[in-house]
PDB file of C-alpha atoms in Angstrom:
ATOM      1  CA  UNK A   1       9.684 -19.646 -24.786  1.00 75.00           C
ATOM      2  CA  UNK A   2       6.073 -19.815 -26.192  1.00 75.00           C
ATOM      3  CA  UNK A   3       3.109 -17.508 -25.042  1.00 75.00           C
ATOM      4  CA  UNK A   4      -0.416 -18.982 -25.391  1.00 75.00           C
ATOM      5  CA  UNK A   5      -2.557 -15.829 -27.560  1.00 79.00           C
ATOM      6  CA  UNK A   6      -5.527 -14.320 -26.385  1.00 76.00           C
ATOM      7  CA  UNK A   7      -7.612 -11.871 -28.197  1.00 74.00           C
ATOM      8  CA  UNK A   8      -7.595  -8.433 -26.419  1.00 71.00           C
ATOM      9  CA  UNK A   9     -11.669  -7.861 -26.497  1.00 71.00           C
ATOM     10  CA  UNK A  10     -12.266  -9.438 -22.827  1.00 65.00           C
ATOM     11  CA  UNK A  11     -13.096 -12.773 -24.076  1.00 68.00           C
ATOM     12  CA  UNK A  12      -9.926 -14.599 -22.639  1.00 65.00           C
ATOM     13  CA  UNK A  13     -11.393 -17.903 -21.084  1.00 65.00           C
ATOM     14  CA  UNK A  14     -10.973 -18.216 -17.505  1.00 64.00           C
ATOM     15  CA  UNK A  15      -7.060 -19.953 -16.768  1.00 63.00           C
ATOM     16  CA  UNK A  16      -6.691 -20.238 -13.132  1.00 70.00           C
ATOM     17  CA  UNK A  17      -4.610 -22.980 -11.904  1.00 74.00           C
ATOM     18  CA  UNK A  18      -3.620 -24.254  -8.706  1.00 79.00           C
ATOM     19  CA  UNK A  19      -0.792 -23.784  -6.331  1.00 80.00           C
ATOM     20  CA  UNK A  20       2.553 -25.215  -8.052  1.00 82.00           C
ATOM     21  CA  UNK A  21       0.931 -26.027 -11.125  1.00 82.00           C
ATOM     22  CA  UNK A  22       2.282 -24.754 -14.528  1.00 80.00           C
ATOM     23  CA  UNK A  23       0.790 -22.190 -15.781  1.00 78.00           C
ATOM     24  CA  UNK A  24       1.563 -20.539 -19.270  1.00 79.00           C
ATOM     25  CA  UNK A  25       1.850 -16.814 -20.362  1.00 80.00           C
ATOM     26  CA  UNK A  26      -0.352 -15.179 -22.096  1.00 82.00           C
ATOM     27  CA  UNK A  27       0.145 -12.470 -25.235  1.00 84.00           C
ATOM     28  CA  UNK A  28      -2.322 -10.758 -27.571  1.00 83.00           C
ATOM     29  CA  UNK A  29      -2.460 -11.894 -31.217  1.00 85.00           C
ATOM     30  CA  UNK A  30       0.368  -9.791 -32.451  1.00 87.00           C
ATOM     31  CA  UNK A  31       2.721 -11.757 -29.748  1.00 84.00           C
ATOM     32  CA  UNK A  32       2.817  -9.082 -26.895  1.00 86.00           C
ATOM     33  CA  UNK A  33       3.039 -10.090 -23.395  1.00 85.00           C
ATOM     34  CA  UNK A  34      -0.211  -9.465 -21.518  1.00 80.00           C
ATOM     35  CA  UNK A  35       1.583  -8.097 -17.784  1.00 78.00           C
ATOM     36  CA  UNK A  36      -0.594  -7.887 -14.774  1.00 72.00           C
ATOM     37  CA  UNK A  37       1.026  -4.908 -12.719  1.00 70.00           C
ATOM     38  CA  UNK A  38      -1.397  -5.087 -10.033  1.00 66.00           C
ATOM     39  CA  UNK A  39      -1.008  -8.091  -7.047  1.00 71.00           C
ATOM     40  CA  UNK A  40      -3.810  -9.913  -4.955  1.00 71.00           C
ATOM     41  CA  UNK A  41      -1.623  -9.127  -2.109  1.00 88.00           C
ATOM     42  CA  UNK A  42      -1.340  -5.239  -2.816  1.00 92.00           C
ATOM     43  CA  UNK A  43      -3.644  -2.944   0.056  1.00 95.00           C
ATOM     44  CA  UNK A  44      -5.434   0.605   0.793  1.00 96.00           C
ATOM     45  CA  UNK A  45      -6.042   2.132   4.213  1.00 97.00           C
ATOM     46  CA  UNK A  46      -8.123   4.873   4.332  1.00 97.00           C
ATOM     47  CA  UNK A  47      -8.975   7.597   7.242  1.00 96.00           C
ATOM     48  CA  UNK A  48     -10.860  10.494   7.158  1.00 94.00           C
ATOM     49  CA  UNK A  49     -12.500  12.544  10.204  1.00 92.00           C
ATOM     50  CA  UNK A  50     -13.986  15.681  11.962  1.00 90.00           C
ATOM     51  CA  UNK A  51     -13.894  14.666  14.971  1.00 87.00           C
ATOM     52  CA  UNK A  52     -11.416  13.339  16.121  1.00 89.00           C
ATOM     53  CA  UNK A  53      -7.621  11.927  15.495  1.00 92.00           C
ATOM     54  CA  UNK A  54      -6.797   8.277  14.850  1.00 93.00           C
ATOM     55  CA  UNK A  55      -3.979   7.153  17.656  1.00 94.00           C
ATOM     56  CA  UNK A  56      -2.617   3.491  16.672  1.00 96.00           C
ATOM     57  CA  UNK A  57      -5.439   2.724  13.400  1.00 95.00           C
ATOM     58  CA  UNK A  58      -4.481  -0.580  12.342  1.00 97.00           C
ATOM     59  CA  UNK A  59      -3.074  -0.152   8.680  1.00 97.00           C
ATOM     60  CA  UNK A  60      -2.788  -4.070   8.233  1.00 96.00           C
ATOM     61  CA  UNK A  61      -2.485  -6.819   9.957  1.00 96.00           C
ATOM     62  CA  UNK A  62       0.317  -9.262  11.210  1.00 96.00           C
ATOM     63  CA  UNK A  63       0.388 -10.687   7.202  1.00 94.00           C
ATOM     64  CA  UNK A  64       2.012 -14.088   8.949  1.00 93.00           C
ATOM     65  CA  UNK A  65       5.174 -15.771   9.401  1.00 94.00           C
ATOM     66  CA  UNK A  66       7.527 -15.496   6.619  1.00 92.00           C
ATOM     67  CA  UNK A  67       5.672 -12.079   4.727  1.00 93.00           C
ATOM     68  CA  UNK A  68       6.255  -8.175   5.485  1.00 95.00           C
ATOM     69  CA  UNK A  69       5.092  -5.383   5.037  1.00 96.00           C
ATOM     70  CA  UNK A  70       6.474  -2.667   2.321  1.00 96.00           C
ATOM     71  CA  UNK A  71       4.760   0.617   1.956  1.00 97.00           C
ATOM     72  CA  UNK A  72       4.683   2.584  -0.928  1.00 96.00           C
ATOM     73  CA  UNK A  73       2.782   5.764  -0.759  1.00 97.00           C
ATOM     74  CA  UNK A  74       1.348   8.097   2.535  1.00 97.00           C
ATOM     75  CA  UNK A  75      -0.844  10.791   1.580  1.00 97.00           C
ATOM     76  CA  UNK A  76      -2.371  13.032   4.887  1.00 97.00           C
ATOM     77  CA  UNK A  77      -3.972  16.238   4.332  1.00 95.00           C
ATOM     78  CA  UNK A  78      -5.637  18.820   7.128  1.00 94.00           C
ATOM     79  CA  UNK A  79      -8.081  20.396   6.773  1.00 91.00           C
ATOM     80  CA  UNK A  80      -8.261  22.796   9.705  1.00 89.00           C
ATOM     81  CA  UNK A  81      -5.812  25.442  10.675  1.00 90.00           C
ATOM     82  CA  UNK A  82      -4.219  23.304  13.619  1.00 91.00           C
ATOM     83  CA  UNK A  83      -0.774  21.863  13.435  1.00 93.00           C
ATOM     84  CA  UNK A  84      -0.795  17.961  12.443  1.00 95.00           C
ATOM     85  CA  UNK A  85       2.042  14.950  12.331  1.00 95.00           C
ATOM     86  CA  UNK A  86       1.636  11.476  11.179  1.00 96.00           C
ATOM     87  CA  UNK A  87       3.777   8.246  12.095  1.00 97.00           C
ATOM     88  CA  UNK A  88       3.614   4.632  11.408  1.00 98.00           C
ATOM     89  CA  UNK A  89       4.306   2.311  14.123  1.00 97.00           C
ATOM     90  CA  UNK A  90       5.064  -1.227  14.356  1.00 97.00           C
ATOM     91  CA  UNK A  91       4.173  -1.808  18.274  1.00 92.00           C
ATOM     92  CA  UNK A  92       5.181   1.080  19.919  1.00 93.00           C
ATOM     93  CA  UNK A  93       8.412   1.377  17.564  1.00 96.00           C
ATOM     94  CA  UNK A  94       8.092   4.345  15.302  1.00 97.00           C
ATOM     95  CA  UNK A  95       9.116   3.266  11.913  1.00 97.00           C
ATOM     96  CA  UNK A  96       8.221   6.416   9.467  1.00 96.00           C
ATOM     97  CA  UNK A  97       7.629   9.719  10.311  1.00 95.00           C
ATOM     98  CA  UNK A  98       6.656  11.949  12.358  1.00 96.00           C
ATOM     99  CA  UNK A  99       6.097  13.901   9.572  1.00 96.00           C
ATOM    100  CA  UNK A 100       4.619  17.572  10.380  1.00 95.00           C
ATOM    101  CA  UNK A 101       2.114  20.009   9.041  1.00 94.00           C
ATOM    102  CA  UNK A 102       1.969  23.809   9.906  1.00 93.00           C
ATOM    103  CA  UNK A 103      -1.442  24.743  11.326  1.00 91.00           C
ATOM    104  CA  UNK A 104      -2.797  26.192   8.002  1.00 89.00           C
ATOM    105  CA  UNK A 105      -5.917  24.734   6.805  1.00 85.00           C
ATOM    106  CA  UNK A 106      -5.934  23.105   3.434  1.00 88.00           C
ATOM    107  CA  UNK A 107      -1.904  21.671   3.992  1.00 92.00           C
ATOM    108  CA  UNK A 108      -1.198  18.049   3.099  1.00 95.00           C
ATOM    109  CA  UNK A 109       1.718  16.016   2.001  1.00 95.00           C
ATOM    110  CA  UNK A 110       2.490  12.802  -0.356  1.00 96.00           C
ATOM    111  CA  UNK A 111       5.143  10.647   0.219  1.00 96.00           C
ATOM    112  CA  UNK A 112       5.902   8.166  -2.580  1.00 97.00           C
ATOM    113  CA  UNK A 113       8.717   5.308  -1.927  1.00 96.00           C
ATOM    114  CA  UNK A 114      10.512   4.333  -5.091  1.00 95.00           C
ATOM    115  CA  UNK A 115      12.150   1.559  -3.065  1.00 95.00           C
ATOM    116  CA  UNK A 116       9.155   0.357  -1.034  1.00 95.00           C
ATOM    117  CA  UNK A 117       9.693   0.929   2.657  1.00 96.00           C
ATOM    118  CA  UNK A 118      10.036  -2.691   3.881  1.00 96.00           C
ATOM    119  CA  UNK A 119       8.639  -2.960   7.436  1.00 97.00           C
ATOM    120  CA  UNK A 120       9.570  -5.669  10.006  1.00 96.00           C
ATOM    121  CA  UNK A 121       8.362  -9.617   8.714  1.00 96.00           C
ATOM    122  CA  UNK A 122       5.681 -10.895  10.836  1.00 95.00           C
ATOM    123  CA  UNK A 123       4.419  -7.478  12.217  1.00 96.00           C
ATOM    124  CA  UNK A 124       1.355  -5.292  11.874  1.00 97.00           C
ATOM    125  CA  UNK A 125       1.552  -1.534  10.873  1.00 98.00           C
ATOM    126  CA  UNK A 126      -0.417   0.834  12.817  1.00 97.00           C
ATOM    127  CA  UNK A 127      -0.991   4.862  12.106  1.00 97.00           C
ATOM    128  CA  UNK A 128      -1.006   7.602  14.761  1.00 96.00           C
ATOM    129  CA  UNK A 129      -2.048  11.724  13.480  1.00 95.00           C
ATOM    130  CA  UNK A 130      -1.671  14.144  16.465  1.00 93.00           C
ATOM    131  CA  UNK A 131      -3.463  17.652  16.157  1.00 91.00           C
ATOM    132  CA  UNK A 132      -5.947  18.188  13.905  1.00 85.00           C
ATOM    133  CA  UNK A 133      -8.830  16.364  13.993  1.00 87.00           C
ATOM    134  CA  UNK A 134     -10.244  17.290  10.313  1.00 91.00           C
ATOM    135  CA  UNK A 135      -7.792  15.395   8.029  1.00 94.00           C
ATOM    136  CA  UNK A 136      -7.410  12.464   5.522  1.00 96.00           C
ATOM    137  CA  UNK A 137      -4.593   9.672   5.622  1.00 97.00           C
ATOM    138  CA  UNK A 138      -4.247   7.018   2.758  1.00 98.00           C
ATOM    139  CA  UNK A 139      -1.593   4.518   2.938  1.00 98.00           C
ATOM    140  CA  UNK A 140      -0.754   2.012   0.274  1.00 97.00           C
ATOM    141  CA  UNK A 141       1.507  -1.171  -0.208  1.00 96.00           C
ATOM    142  CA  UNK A 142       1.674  -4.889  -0.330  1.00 94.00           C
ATOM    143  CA  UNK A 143       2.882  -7.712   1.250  1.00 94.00           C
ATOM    144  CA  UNK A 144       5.493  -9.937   0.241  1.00 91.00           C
ATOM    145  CA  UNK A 145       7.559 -13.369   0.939  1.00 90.00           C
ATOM    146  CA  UNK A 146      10.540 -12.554   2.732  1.00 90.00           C
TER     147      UNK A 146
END
């Protein structure tokens, strides 16, 4: 196994190829394997409001026959002194949560998968919060072949 070397000061020609083609790896001058972490099919959904709660907000899309979902972090905070839950949905199914915060302003909570929650191939994800209305949801993941 060869690597092609690429100097590390942002000067690396372009190398896309297309689908199927071979494509070689790529290391800096002293040998070590350049590693992409992040994916072009990785995705953010963001929520914020003050007036009002977000019943079935469409985290992503149906990603298509033969891909699913897998979440990876939910982060929801409150920030009025009302009592809060969030759930994801697929449909009307519930598939995480609820998860519940007391009514004391300021509360929030982080949930981090270290085995990405896979969700049901071929189906979009939708977020419901119920009580307060001044909060903050982020939900992160990607979608993958299954």
């Amino acid at each position: 196994v060869g690597f092609k070397a690429y100097s590390p000061d942002g000067t690396t020609p372009g190398t896309a190829v297309a689908e199927l083609d071979r494509t070689d790896a790529k290391a800096d001058l002293d040998g070590r394997l350049y590693v992409n972490t992040g994916s072009p099919r990785d995705f953010s959904y963001h929520d914020d409001d003050t007036a009002a709660v977000t019943t079935d907000g469409a985290v992503i899309a149906d990603p298509g026959d033969g891909f699913a979902v897998f979440i990876t972090d939910i982060i929801f905070s409150i920030g009025a002194a009302t009592a809060s839950s969030i759930f994801l949905e697929e449909g009307t199914t519930k598939i995480l949560g609820p998860y519940y915060l007391e009514a004391i302003a300021g509360r929030g909570l982080v949930v981090h998968f270290k085995t990405p929650k896979r969700c049901t191939a071929s189906t979009a994800i939708l977020v419901t919060n119920t009580g307060s209305i001044t909060f903050a949801i982020d939900i992160l993941g990607f979608v993958a072949a299954v």
